[in-house]
mmCIF file of C-alpha atoms in Angstrom:
data_model
loop_
_atom_site.group_PDB
_atom_site.id
_atom_site.type_symbol
_atom_site.label_atom_id
_atom_site.label_comp_id
_atom_site.label_asym_id
_atom_site.label_seq_id
_atom_site.Cartn_x
_atom_site.Cartn_y
_atom_site.Cartn_z
ATOM 1 C CA MET A 1 311.591 81.122 -103.843
ATOM 2 C CA SER A 2 308.766 79.029 -104.462
ATOM 3 C CA SER A 3 305.639 80.238 -106.240
ATOM 4 C CA ARG A 4 303.398 77.645 -105.313
ATOM 5 C CA ASN A 5 300.468 78.887 -102.911
ATOM 6 C CA THR A 6 300.021 76.549 -99.833
ATOM 7 C CA GLN A 7 297.125 78.037 -98.193
ATOM 8 C CA ASN A 8 293.514 76.334 -99.385
ATOM 9 C CA LEU A 9 290.982 79.192 -99.998
ATOM 10 C CA VAL A 10 288.304 76.750 -100.119
ATOM 11 C CA SER A 11 286.791 76.238 -96.710
ATOM 12 C CA LYS A 12 287.170 72.739 -95.044
ATOM 13 C CA SER A 13 284.446 73.265 -92.508
ATOM 14 C CA TYR A 14 280.742 73.857 -93.257
ATOM 15 C CA LYS A 15 280.152 75.354 -89.871
ATOM 16 C CA GLN A 16 281.953 78.615 -89.990
ATOM 17 C CA GLY A 17 281.396 82.112 -89.060
ATOM 18 C CA LYS A 18 278.015 83.356 -88.428
ATOM 19 C CA ASP A 19 276.249 80.155 -89.528
ATOM 20 C CA THR A 20 277.754 78.605 -86.425
ATOM 21 C CA LYS A 21 276.627 81.193 -84.005
ATOM 22 C CA LYS A 22 272.843 81.162 -85.654
ATOM 23 C CA CYS A 23 273.192 77.168 -85.298
ATOM 24 C CA TYR A 24 274.026 77.151 -81.399
ATOM 25 C CA LYS A 25 271.503 80.122 -80.911
ATOM 26 C CA LYS A 26 268.611 78.027 -82.514
ATOM 27 C CA GLU A 27 269.960 75.090 -80.562
ATOM 28 C CA LEU A 28 270.328 76.792 -77.103
ATOM 29 C CA HIS A 29 266.808 78.174 -77.857
ATOM 30 C CA LYS A 30 265.453 74.499 -78.077
ATOM 31 C CA LEU A 31 267.188 73.248 -75.020
ATOM 32 C CA LEU A 32 265.749 76.123 -72.947
ATOM 33 C CA TYR A 33 262.408 75.302 -74.427
ATOM 34 C CA LYS A 34 262.249 71.743 -73.670
ATOM 35 C CA LYS A 35 263.318 72.272 -69.788
ATOM 36 C CA PRO A 36 264.446 74.871 -67.413
ATOM 37 C CA MET A 37 268.416 74.841 -67.168
ATOM 38 C CA SER A 38 271.192 76.768 -65.749
ATOM 39 C CA ARG A 39 273.604 78.563 -68.162
ATOM 40 C CA ARG A 40 276.241 76.136 -67.449
ATOM 41 C CA MET A 41 274.036 73.048 -68.047
ATOM 42 C CA VAL A 42 273.116 74.405 -71.216
ATOM 43 C CA ALA A 43 276.692 75.157 -72.178
ATOM 44 C CA THR A 44 277.423 71.612 -71.246
ATOM 45 C CA GLU A 45 274.733 70.088 -73.701
ATOM 46 C CA LEU A 46 275.867 72.372 -76.507
ATOM 47 C CA GLY A 47 279.498 70.744 -76.299
ATOM 48 C CA PHE A 48 280.881 73.656 -74.352
ATOM 49 C CA THR A 49 282.291 72.280 -70.977
ATOM 50 C CA ASP A 50 284.125 75.165 -69.526
ATOM 51 C CA GLN A 51 282.934 77.782 -72.253
ATOM 52 C CA THR A 52 279.362 79.381 -70.448
ATOM 53 C CA TYR A 53 280.489 82.721 -71.906
ATOM 54 C CA ILE A 54 279.167 81.398 -75.353
ATOM 55 C CA VAL A 55 275.544 81.210 -73.908
ATOM 56 C CA THR A 56 275.424 83.632 -71.388
ATOM 57 C CA GLN A 57 275.082 86.862 -73.596
ATOM 58 C CA TYR A 58 272.175 85.178 -75.947
ATOM 59 C CA ILE A 59 270.474 84.557 -72.498
ATOM 60 C CA PHE A 60 271.065 88.200 -71.322
ATOM 61 C CA ASP A 61 269.603 89.473 -73.969
ATOM 62 C CA TRP A 62 266.604 87.028 -74.006
ATOM 63 C CA ILE A 63 265.908 87.905 -70.721
ATOM 64 C CA LYS A 64 266.121 91.716 -71.327
ATOM 65 C CA GLU A 65 264.091 91.097 -74.384
ATOM 66 C CA GLY A 66 261.505 89.165 -72.325
ATOM 67 C CA LYS A 67 261.969 86.237 -74.587
ATOM 68 C CA ALA A 68 263.420 84.261 -71.764
ATOM 69 C CA TYR A 69 262.593 84.084 -67.853
ATOM 70 C CA VAL A 70 264.316 83.086 -64.720
ATOM 71 C CA ILE A 71 261.434 80.935 -63.036
ATOM 72 C CA GLY A 72 263.305 79.643 -60.027
ATOM 73 C CA VAL A 73 266.317 77.999 -58.815
ATOM 74 C CA ILE A 74 267.606 74.375 -59.260
ATOM 75 C CA LYS A 75 270.463 72.436 -58.488
ATOM 76 C CA CYS A 76 273.082 72.531 -61.380
ATOM 77 C CA SER A 77 274.337 68.935 -62.241
ATOM 78 C CA ARG A 78 277.853 70.053 -62.924
ATOM 79 C CA SER A 79 278.910 72.327 -60.138
ATOM 80 C CA GLY A 80 276.563 71.237 -57.575
ATOM 81 C CA ARG A 81 275.173 74.866 -56.807
ATOM 82 C CA PHE A 82 271.819 76.483 -56.769
ATOM 83 C CA VAL A 83 271.503 78.295 -59.498
ATOM 84 C CA GLN A 84 268.710 80.355 -61.585
ATOM 85 C CA ALA A 85 266.514 77.931 -63.650
ATOM 86 C CA ILE A 86 266.122 79.919 -67.226
ATOM 87 C CA THR A 87 263.442 78.834 -69.515
ATOM 88 C CA THR A 88 262.440 80.198 -73.377
ATOM 89 C CA ASN A 89 258.772 78.489 -72.824
ATOM 90 C CA PRO A 90 256.233 80.836 -72.665
ATOM 91 C CA ASP A 91 253.938 78.275 -70.819
ATOM 92 C CA LEU A 92 256.242 78.623 -67.818
ATOM 93 C CA PHE A 93 256.571 82.074 -67.762
ATOM 94 C CA PRO A 94 254.845 83.463 -64.597
ATOM 95 C CA GLN A 95 251.671 85.375 -65.280
ATOM 96 C CA SER A 96 251.783 89.081 -64.033
ATOM 97 C CA ASN A 97 248.894 90.414 -62.179
ATOM 98 C CA GLN A 98 249.498 94.040 -62.502
ATOM 99 C CA LEU A 99 246.490 94.826 -64.616
ATOM 100 C CA LYS A 100 244.240 93.115 -62.224
ATOM 101 C CA MET A 101 245.339 95.211 -59.169
ATOM 102 C CA PHE A 102 243.039 98.085 -60.106
#
């Protein structure tokens, strides 16, 4: 029997666990702030070519909280389909006229 421990307890990567998710979350917010993009285009910019599930939950939560908004429809550069254009830039959010109605 071998008594040597072959597993390294020290992390080899500085991007591990929750730190990675926070980093991607900040980068996702910055990308959507610069220009409106689709979910798939943002996932490609982050380096996840076929893994849009990484960004969709964050975007869904931000839309629900009012931090992101769907401002229209654009043609996706990856799929070629017409998809929702999402932004986190408050200057591009449509102005609500609900208070001006009465």
